Amino acid sequence: MMSIVEFLFNPWVRGTLGLALIGLIFFSAVITVWLERKFGADIQSRIGPNRVGGRFGLLQLIADAIKLFTKEDLIPAKADKLLFVMAPIVILGSAFMMIVAIPFGAIVIGDKSYPIAATEFDISVLYLEAVSALSVLGIFMAAYGSNNKYSMLAAFRNIARMIGYEVPLGISIIGIAVMVQSLNIVEIAMAQSPLWFIFVQPIGFAVFFISILADMGRLPFDQNEAEEELVAGWGTEYTGMRWGLGLFAEYIHMILGSCLMVLLYLGGWNLPKFITGIFILGAFAPIFWFIAKVVVVVMTIIMIRWALPRFRIDQVVDLGWKVLFPLSILNLIWAVALGLFFGA
Amino acid sequence: MTGVIDSYIPVAIFFIVALITPPVMMFIVHQLSPRSKAERKLTTYECGSVPIGEARIQFNVEYYLYAIAFVLFDVEVLFLYPWAMVYINHGITAIATVEMFLFIVVVLMGYLYLWKKEALKWVK
């Protein structure tokens, strides 16, 4: 038994097995695309996809994939070819590099819990924040490379927005690091066993939620796409699968952002003790609860998309700098006070 | 259990996979997708009319103000990370807390100055 665990925790084995997580996340991104269309249709009293694969349009995903794979790949004559080709790699790469550090639940055997993550290291929260911010670079590369005015406008706005929200995001994460005394995301998730951080730091959660929405480029902050004003934003010149890679990266970002929210504020894979006691899944219960929480968060984000209109760019920037930044400092002071009161 | 460098081996593996995946997918696409030559297809999209000028224009200078403010505050955030790790249980709680309080006050004064100078105003 022990030797199996040791074998699985060998970094090479663990990293290689972790690649399966990429497949799973890719698959759940595809499902999220379908869910977004169907659920959004329900919210707006439309029917949504209903032609391919029965009444619920279940095969729509496969039809979409076939379409993406068989579209001609065009590179505009005026484009900077290297930047144009590299941009989807950077955008998707940022999403892939996030997967490596996120624990997707844990298996509990006896007293020990083994997180399901490709790796664990001490600064994983900082790493996740840094890698997630890389996608801005990819979007700017795409816009600058495709030499299209709509793309450039989208990229300018995107950078202005990301810049405004990266700082409150970082400070709200520090609010948690102050209380846990660790930047290891597994330890942060485990530290919420009695009490979730959403109840300890409600302001921090609000700041984090809004900032991560902006970070993911979801409505009401999707200035990087803004299809009603800017055609398709950064992806205007992209066709077929090259665009599809960016689309998948966006949905993967959305899922991973939800995972991050669950891990940092909604208790990770923990539940209040009285519920865990009566549950029958045993060692796999944490995975189930983790996925259930992520699904709830993803559904909330989809609902926000279909309920709210897009903000104007000056409103977005003002919200980030003039509201969220002071609020995040306030939350930090609150967290430090709590940490001093209970920790020292 | 595992060393510091060891825990980054999976990161390296994922990095290589992230580099390889898009080219592989584009290779499959090139096998499946049709090819046809027409010059007009390769023009830049601008609502169907002939594009006027270049898209790579000069930035509005106000973007730089935001960028400078961002760099300042992001570096401040980076200073807070190591502090958050050590300020309790390392015997320096009192002085660390006071120092960080002063640091945040100074940063907030800079922030108010920026606000007052309208550096955070989108349209001037």
Coordinates of C-alpha atoms in Angstrom, one line a residue:
Chain A
M1 CA 0.0 0.0 0.0
M2 CA 2.7 2.5 1.1
S3 CA 4.8 1.7 -2.0
I4 CA 1.9 2.4 -4.3
V5 CA 1.5 5.8 -2.7
E6 CA 5.2 6.5 -3.0
F7 CA 5.2 5.4 -6.6
L8 CA 2.3 7.8 -7.4
F9 CA 4.0 10.7 -5.6
N10 CA 7.1 10.3 -7.7
P11 CA 7.2 13.7 -9.5
W12 CA 7.6 12.1 -13.0
V13 CA 4.8 9.6 -12.5
R14 CA 2.6 12.3 -10.9
G15 CA 3.2 14.8 -13.7
T16 CA 2.5 12.2 -16.4
L17 CA -0.7 11.0 -14.7
G18 CA -1.6 14.6 -14.2
L19 CA -1.9 15.0 -17.9
A20 CA -5.2 13.1 -17.7
L21 CA -6.5 16.2 -15.8
I22 CA -5.9 18.3 -19.0
G23 CA -8.2 15.8 -20.8
L24 CA -10.8 16.0 -18.1
I25 CA -10.8 19.8 -18.0
F26 CA -10.9 20.0 -21.8
F27 CA -14.0 17.7 -21.7
S28 CA -15.7 19.7 -19.0
A29 CA -14.9 22.9 -21.0
V30 CA -16.8 21.3 -23.9
I31 CA -19.7 20.5 -21.6
T32 CA -19.7 24.0 -20.2
V33 CA -20.0 25.4 -23.8
W34 CA -23.1 23.3 -24.2
L35 CA -24.4 24.2 -20.7
E36 CA -23.9 27.9 -21.4
R37 CA -25.9 27.8 -24.6
K38 CA -28.7 25.6 -23.2
F39 CA -28.9 27.2 -19.8
G40 CA -28.6 30.7 -21.3
A41 CA -31.5 29.8 -23.6
D42 CA -33.6 28.7 -20.7
I43 CA -32.9 32.0 -18.8
Q44 CA -34.0 34.0 -21.9
S45 CA -37.0 31.8 -22.7
R46 CA -35.5 30.5 -25.9
I47 CA -35.1 26.9 -27.0
G48 CA -31.4 26.8 -27.6
P49 CA -29.6 24.0 -29.5
N50 CA -32.2 21.4 -30.3
R51 CA -31.4 20.0 -33.7
V52 CA -28.4 17.7 -33.3
G53 CA -28.8 14.9 -30.8
G54 CA -32.3 15.0 -29.6
R55 CA -34.3 17.6 -27.8
F56 CA -31.4 18.7 -25.6
G57 CA -29.0 19.1 -28.4
L58 CA -26.4 16.8 -26.7
L59 CA -24.5 16.1 -29.9
Q60 CA -24.2 19.8 -30.7
L61 CA -20.7 19.6 -29.1
I62 CA -19.5 17.0 -31.6
A63 CA -21.0 18.9 -34.5
D64 CA -19.2 22.0 -33.3
A65 CA -15.9 20.1 -33.0
I66 CA -16.3 18.7 -36.5
K67 CA -17.0 22.2 -37.8
L68 CA -13.9 23.7 -36.1
F69 CA -11.7 20.9 -37.4
T70 CA -12.8 21.2 -41.0
K71 CA -12.7 25.0 -41.4
E72 CA -10.0 26.4 -43.5
D73 CA -7.2 28.0 -41.5
L74 CA -6.6 31.6 -42.8
I75 CA -3.8 33.9 -41.9
P76 CA -4.5 37.5 -43.1
A77 CA -1.9 38.9 -45.6
K78 CA -1.2 41.9 -43.4
A79 CA -0.8 39.8 -40.2
D80 CA 2.4 39.3 -38.3
K81 CA 2.6 35.5 -38.9
L82 CA 4.7 34.6 -35.9
L83 CA 2.6 36.6 -33.3
F84 CA -0.6 35.4 -35.0
V85 CA 0.4 31.7 -34.7
M86 CA 1.9 32.0 -31.2
A87 CA -1.0 33.8 -29.6
P88 CA -3.4 30.8 -29.2
I89 CA -0.4 28.8 -27.9
V90 CA 0.2 31.4 -25.2
I91 CA -3.5 31.7 -24.3
L92 CA -4.0 28.0 -24.1
G93 CA -0.7 27.5 -22.4
S94 CA -1.7 29.8 -19.6
A95 CA -4.7 27.7 -19.0
F96 CA -2.7 24.4 -19.1
M97 CA -0.1 25.8 -16.7
M98 CA -2.9 26.6 -14.3
I99 CA -4.2 23.0 -14.3
V100 CA -0.9 21.7 -13.0
A101 CA -1.2 23.4 -9.6
I102 CA -4.9 23.1 -8.8
P103 CA -6.0 20.2 -6.6
F104 CA -9.3 18.8 -7.9
G105 CA -10.6 17.3 -4.6
A106 CA -8.8 14.8 -2.5
I107 CA -9.0 11.1 -1.5
V108 CA -9.3 10.6 2.2
I109 CA -7.9 7.3 3.6
G110 CA -8.1 7.2 7.3
D111 CA -6.6 10.4 8.7
K112 CA -4.6 11.3 5.7
S113 CA -5.9 13.0 2.6
Y114 CA -4.2 12.8 -0.7
P115 CA -5.0 15.8 -3.0
I116 CA -5.7 15.1 -6.6
A117 CA -3.2 17.5 -8.2
A118 CA -0.4 17.1 -10.6
T119 CA 1.9 18.8 -8.1
E120 CA 2.0 20.7 -4.9
F121 CA 4.4 23.4 -4.0
D122 CA 4.7 26.1 -1.4
I123 CA 3.8 29.1 -3.6
S124 CA 1.1 27.6 -5.7
V125 CA -1.4 30.5 -5.2
L126 CA 1.2 33.0 -6.3
Y127 CA 2.1 30.8 -9.3
L128 CA -1.6 30.4 -10.3
E129 CA -2.1 34.2 -10.2
A130 CA 1.0 34.8 -12.3
V131 CA 0.2 32.1 -14.9
S132 CA -3.4 33.1 -15.2
A133 CA -2.3 36.7 -16.0
L134 CA -0.2 35.4 -18.9
S135 CA -3.3 35.1 -21.1
V136 CA -3.5 38.9 -21.4
L137 CA -0.2 38.7 -23.2
G138 CA -1.6 36.1 -25.5
I139 CA -4.6 38.3 -26.3
F140 CA -2.4 41.3 -27.0
M141 CA -0.2 39.2 -29.3
A142 CA -3.3 38.0 -31.1
A143 CA -4.6 41.6 -31.6
Y144 CA -1.2 43.1 -32.6
G145 CA -0.5 40.1 -34.8
S146 CA -3.8 40.2 -36.7
N147 CA -3.4 44.0 -37.4
N148 CA -7.1 44.5 -37.2
K149 CA -8.6 47.7 -35.6
Y150 CA -11.4 45.9 -33.7
S151 CA -8.8 43.5 -32.3
M152 CA -6.5 46.3 -31.2
L153 CA -9.4 48.1 -29.5
A154 CA -10.3 44.9 -27.7
A155 CA -6.7 44.3 -26.6
F156 CA -6.3 47.9 -25.3
R157 CA -9.4 47.6 -23.3
N158 CA -8.5 44.2 -22.1
I159 CA -5.2 45.3 -20.8
A160 CA -6.6 48.3 -19.1
R161 CA -9.2 46.1 -17.4
M162 CA -6.8 43.4 -16.3
I163 CA -4.4 45.9 -14.9
G164 CA -7.1 47.4 -12.8
Y165 CA -8.3 44.0 -11.4
E166 CA -5.0 42.2 -10.9
V167 CA -4.1 44.4 -7.8
P168 CA -7.4 43.8 -5.8
L169 CA -7.2 40.1 -6.7
G170 CA -3.7 39.9 -5.3
I171 CA -4.6 41.8 -2.1
S172 CA -7.7 39.7 -1.5
I173 CA -5.5 36.5 -1.8
I174 CA -3.1 38.0 0.7
G175 CA -6.0 38.4 3.1
I176 CA -6.3 34.6 3.0
A177 CA -2.5 34.0 3.1
V178 CA -2.4 36.1 6.3
M179 CA -4.9 33.8 8.1
V180 CA -3.5 30.5 6.9
Q181 CA 0.2 31.5 7.0
S182 CA 0.8 29.6 3.8
L183 CA 0.6 30.1 0.0
N184 CA 0.1 26.4 -0.7
I185 CA -3.3 26.0 -2.1
V186 CA -3.8 22.5 -0.6
E187 CA -3.0 23.8 2.9
I188 CA -5.4 26.7 2.3
A189 CA -8.2 24.4 1.3
M190 CA -7.5 22.1 4.3
A191 CA -7.4 25.1 6.7
Q192 CA -11.1 25.7 6.0
S193 CA -12.3 22.5 7.6
P194 CA -14.3 24.1 10.4
L195 CA -15.2 27.4 8.8
W196 CA -15.2 28.5 5.2
F197 CA -13.3 31.8 4.5
I198 CA -16.4 33.2 2.8
F199 CA -17.9 33.6 6.2
V200 CA -14.7 35.0 7.7
Q201 CA -14.0 37.5 5.0
P202 CA -17.2 38.4 3.1
I203 CA -15.7 41.6 1.7
G204 CA -12.6 39.7 0.5
F205 CA -14.9 37.2 -1.2
A206 CA -16.8 39.9 -3.0
V207 CA -13.6 41.5 -4.2
F208 CA -12.2 38.2 -5.3
F209 CA -15.4 37.2 -7.1
I210 CA -15.6 40.4 -9.1
S211 CA -11.9 40.4 -9.8
I212 CA -11.8 36.8 -11.0
L213 CA -14.9 37.5 -13.2
A214 CA -12.8 40.3 -14.8
D215 CA -9.8 38.1 -14.9
M216 CA -11.7 35.4 -16.8
G217 CA -13.1 38.0 -19.2
R218 CA -16.7 36.9 -18.5
L219 CA -19.6 39.3 -18.8
P220 CA -20.1 41.9 -17.5
F221 CA -16.4 42.3 -18.1
D222 CA -15.8 40.7 -21.5
Q223 CA -14.2 43.7 -23.2
N224 CA -11.8 41.3 -24.9
E225 CA -14.6 39.9 -27.0
A226 CA -17.5 42.4 -26.9
E227 CA -19.2 40.8 -29.9
E228 CA -21.8 43.5 -30.2
E229 CA -19.3 46.4 -30.5
L230 CA -16.1 44.9 -31.7
V231 CA -17.2 42.0 -34.0
A232 CA -15.3 39.3 -32.1
G233 CA -12.7 41.3 -30.2
W234 CA -9.2 39.8 -30.3
G235 CA -10.4 36.8 -32.4
T236 CA -11.8 38.8 -35.3
E237 CA -9.2 37.6 -37.8
Y238 CA -9.0 34.0 -36.4
T239 CA -10.8 31.2 -38.2
G240 CA -11.7 27.6 -37.4
M241 CA -9.6 25.7 -34.8
R242 CA -7.1 28.5 -34.2
W243 CA -10.0 30.5 -32.8
G244 CA -11.4 27.4 -31.2
L245 CA -8.2 27.0 -29.1
G246 CA -8.7 30.5 -27.7
L247 CA -12.4 29.8 -27.1
F248 CA -11.5 26.6 -25.2
A249 CA -8.9 28.4 -23.2
E250 CA -11.5 31.0 -22.2
Y251 CA -13.8 28.3 -20.9
I252 CA -10.9 26.4 -19.2
H253 CA -10.1 29.7 -17.5
M254 CA -13.6 30.0 -16.4
I255 CA -13.7 26.5 -14.9
L256 CA -10.3 26.9 -13.2
G257 CA -11.3 30.3 -11.9
S258 CA -14.3 28.6 -10.3
C259 CA -12.1 25.9 -8.9
L260 CA -9.9 28.6 -7.4
M261 CA -12.9 30.4 -5.9
V262 CA -14.0 27.1 -4.3
L263 CA -10.6 26.3 -3.0
L264 CA -9.9 29.7 -1.5
Y265 CA -13.3 30.8 -0.2
L266 CA -15.9 28.1 -0.4
G267 CA -14.1 25.5 1.7
G268 CA -12.4 23.4 -1.0
W269 CA -13.5 19.8 -0.6
N270 CA -14.5 20.3 3.0
L271 CA -18.1 20.2 4.2
P272 CA -19.5 20.9 7.6
K273 CA -18.8 17.8 9.8
F274 CA -22.4 16.7 10.3
I275 CA -22.9 16.3 6.5
T276 CA -19.7 14.3 5.9
G277 CA -20.7 11.9 8.7
I278 CA -23.8 10.6 7.0
F279 CA -22.5 10.5 3.5
I280 CA -21.9 7.1 1.9
L281 CA -19.3 7.9 -0.8
G282 CA -16.5 7.3 1.7
A283 CA -13.0 8.2 0.5
F284 CA -14.4 9.8 -2.7
A285 CA -16.8 12.1 -1.0
P286 CA -14.4 15.1 -1.1
I287 CA -14.1 14.8 -4.9
F288 CA -17.9 14.8 -5.2
W289 CA -18.3 17.8 -3.0
F290 CA -15.6 19.7 -4.8
I291 CA -17.2 19.1 -8.2
A292 CA -20.6 19.9 -6.9
K293 CA -19.4 23.3 -5.6
V294 CA -17.6 24.0 -8.8
V295 CA -20.7 23.3 -10.8
V296 CA -22.7 25.7 -8.6
V297 CA -20.1 28.4 -9.1
V298 CA -20.0 27.9 -12.9
M299 CA -23.8 28.0 -13.1
T300 CA -23.8 31.3 -11.1
I301 CA -21.2 32.8 -13.5
I302 CA -23.3 31.7 -16.5
M303 CA -26.4 33.2 -14.9
I304 CA -24.5 36.5 -14.3
R305 CA -23.6 36.5 -18.0
W306 CA -27.2 36.3 -19.2
A307 CA -28.5 38.6 -16.5
L308 CA -26.2 41.7 -16.7
P309 CA -25.3 43.9 -19.6
R310 CA -21.6 44.7 -20.4
F311 CA -20.1 47.6 -18.5
R312 CA -18.6 50.5 -20.4
I313 CA -14.8 50.4 -20.2
D314 CA -14.5 53.6 -18.1
Q315 CA -17.0 52.2 -15.6
V316 CA -15.0 48.9 -15.5
V317 CA -11.7 50.7 -14.8
D318 CA -13.3 52.9 -12.2
L319 CA -14.9 50.0 -10.4
G320 CA -11.5 48.3 -10.2
W321 CA -9.4 51.2 -9.1
K322 CA -11.8 53.3 -7.1
V323 CA -14.0 50.7 -5.4
L324 CA -12.3 47.3 -5.3
F325 CA -8.8 48.5 -4.4
P326 CA -9.9 50.3 -1.2
L327 CA -12.2 47.5 -0.3
S328 CA -9.4 45.0 -0.7
I329 CA -7.1 47.0 1.6
L330 CA -10.0 47.2 4.1
N331 CA -10.3 43.4 3.9
L332 CA -6.6 43.0 4.4
I333 CA -6.7 45.1 7.6
W334 CA -9.6 43.0 8.8
A335 CA -7.7 39.8 8.0
V336 CA -4.6 41.0 9.8
A337 CA -6.7 42.0 12.9
L338 CA -8.3 38.5 12.9
G339 CA -5.0 36.9 12.5
L340 CA -3.5 38.8 15.4
F341 CA -6.5 38.1 17.5
F342 CA -6.5 34.3 17.0
G343 CA -3.0 33.5 15.7
A344 CA -0.6 35.2 18.0
Chain B
M1 CA 9.0 13.7 0.9
T2 CA 10.0 15.5 -2.3
G3 CA 12.5 18.2 -2.9
V4 CA 11.7 21.7 -4.0
I5 CA 12.9 21.2 -7.6
D6 CA 11.1 17.8 -7.8
S7 CA 7.7 19.5 -7.3
Y8 CA 8.3 21.6 -10.4
I9 CA 8.9 18.6 -12.7
P10 CA 5.2 18.3 -13.4
V11 CA 5.1 22.0 -14.3
A12 CA 7.8 21.3 -16.9
I13 CA 5.9 18.4 -18.3
F14 CA 2.7 20.5 -18.6
F15 CA 4.7 23.3 -20.2
I16 CA 6.0 20.9 -22.9
V17 CA 2.5 19.6 -23.5
A18 CA 1.1 23.1 -23.7
L19 CA 3.7 23.9 -26.4
I20 CA 3.0 20.8 -28.4
T21 CA -0.9 20.6 -28.3
P22 CA -1.8 23.6 -30.5
P23 CA 0.6 22.6 -33.3
V24 CA -0.6 19.0 -33.3
M25 CA -4.2 20.2 -33.5
M26 CA -3.4 22.6 -36.3
F27 CA -1.7 19.8 -38.1
I28 CA -4.9 17.7 -37.9
V29 CA -6.8 20.7 -39.1
H30 CA -4.5 21.1 -42.1
Q31 CA -5.1 17.5 -43.1
L32 CA -8.9 17.8 -42.8
S33 CA -9.7 21.3 -44.0
P34 CA -10.2 22.5 -47.6
R35 CA -7.7 24.8 -49.2
S36 CA -8.6 27.4 -51.8
K37 CA -6.7 30.4 -53.0
A38 CA -8.3 33.8 -53.4
E39 CA -6.5 37.1 -52.6
R40 CA -9.6 38.8 -51.2
K41 CA -9.9 36.2 -48.5
L42 CA -6.7 37.3 -46.9
T43 CA -7.6 41.0 -46.5
T44 CA -8.2 42.4 -43.0
Y45 CA -11.8 42.5 -41.9
E46 CA -13.2 46.0 -41.6
C47 CA -17.0 45.6 -42.1
G48 CA -16.5 44.6 -45.8
S49 CA -14.9 47.8 -47.0
V50 CA -11.3 48.1 -48.0
P51 CA -9.2 48.7 -44.8
I52 CA -7.9 52.2 -44.2
G53 CA -4.4 52.5 -42.9
E54 CA -2.8 50.4 -40.2
A55 CA -4.3 49.1 -37.0
R56 CA -1.0 49.4 -35.1
I57 CA -1.5 53.0 -34.0
Q58 CA 0.1 54.9 -31.2
F59 CA -1.3 54.3 -27.8
N60 CA -3.2 56.9 -26.0
V61 CA -0.9 58.2 -23.3
E62 CA -3.4 57.6 -20.6
Y63 CA -2.8 53.9 -20.9
Y64 CA 0.7 54.6 -19.6
L65 CA -0.6 56.3 -16.5
Y66 CA -2.6 53.2 -15.7
A67 CA 0.3 51.0 -16.5
I68 CA 2.6 52.9 -14.2
A69 CA 0.0 52.9 -11.4
F70 CA -0.4 49.1 -11.9
V71 CA 3.4 48.5 -11.7
L72 CA 3.6 50.5 -8.5
F73 CA 0.7 48.7 -6.8
D74 CA 1.6 45.3 -8.1
V75 CA 5.1 45.5 -6.7
E76 CA 3.5 46.6 -3.4
V77 CA 1.4 43.5 -3.5
L78 CA 4.5 41.4 -4.0
F79 CA 6.1 42.9 -0.9
L80 CA 3.0 41.9 1.1
Y81 CA 3.3 38.2 0.2
P82 CA 6.5 37.4 2.1
W83 CA 5.4 39.6 5.0
A84 CA 2.1 37.7 5.2
M85 CA 4.0 34.4 5.7
V86 CA 6.2 35.5 8.6
Y87 CA 4.4 38.2 10.6
I88 CA 2.9 35.7 13.1
N89 CA 4.7 33.0 15.1
H90 CA 8.2 34.2 14.2
G91 CA 8.7 36.5 17.2
I92 CA 8.4 39.7 15.2
T93 CA 4.7 40.2 15.3
A94 CA 4.6 43.7 16.9
I95 CA 7.2 45.3 14.8
A96 CA 6.1 43.6 11.6
T97 CA 2.5 44.7 12.0
V98 CA 3.5 48.3 12.8
E99 CA 5.9 48.4 9.8
M100 CA 3.3 47.0 7.5
F101 CA 0.7 49.5 8.8
L102 CA 3.1 52.3 7.9
F103 CA 3.8 50.8 4.5
I104 CA 0.1 50.6 3.7
V105 CA -0.5 54.1 4.9
V106 CA 2.3 55.4 2.6
V107 CA 0.9 53.4 -0.3
L108 CA -2.6 54.7 0.3
M109 CA -1.3 58.3 0.4
G110 CA 0.2 57.6 -3.1
Y111 CA -3.1 56.2 -4.2
L112 CA -5.0 59.3 -3.0
Y113 CA -2.5 61.5 -4.8
L114 CA -3.1 59.5 -8.0
W115 CA -6.8 59.9 -7.6
K116 CA -6.5 63.6 -6.8
K117 CA -4.3 64.1 -9.9
E118 CA -7.0 62.4 -12.0
A119 CA -4.5 59.7 -13.2
L120 CA -7.3 57.2 -12.6
K121 CA -9.8 59.0 -14.7
W122 CA -10.5 57.3 -18.1
V123 CA -11.8 60.3 -20.1
K124 CA -10.1 63.6 -19.2

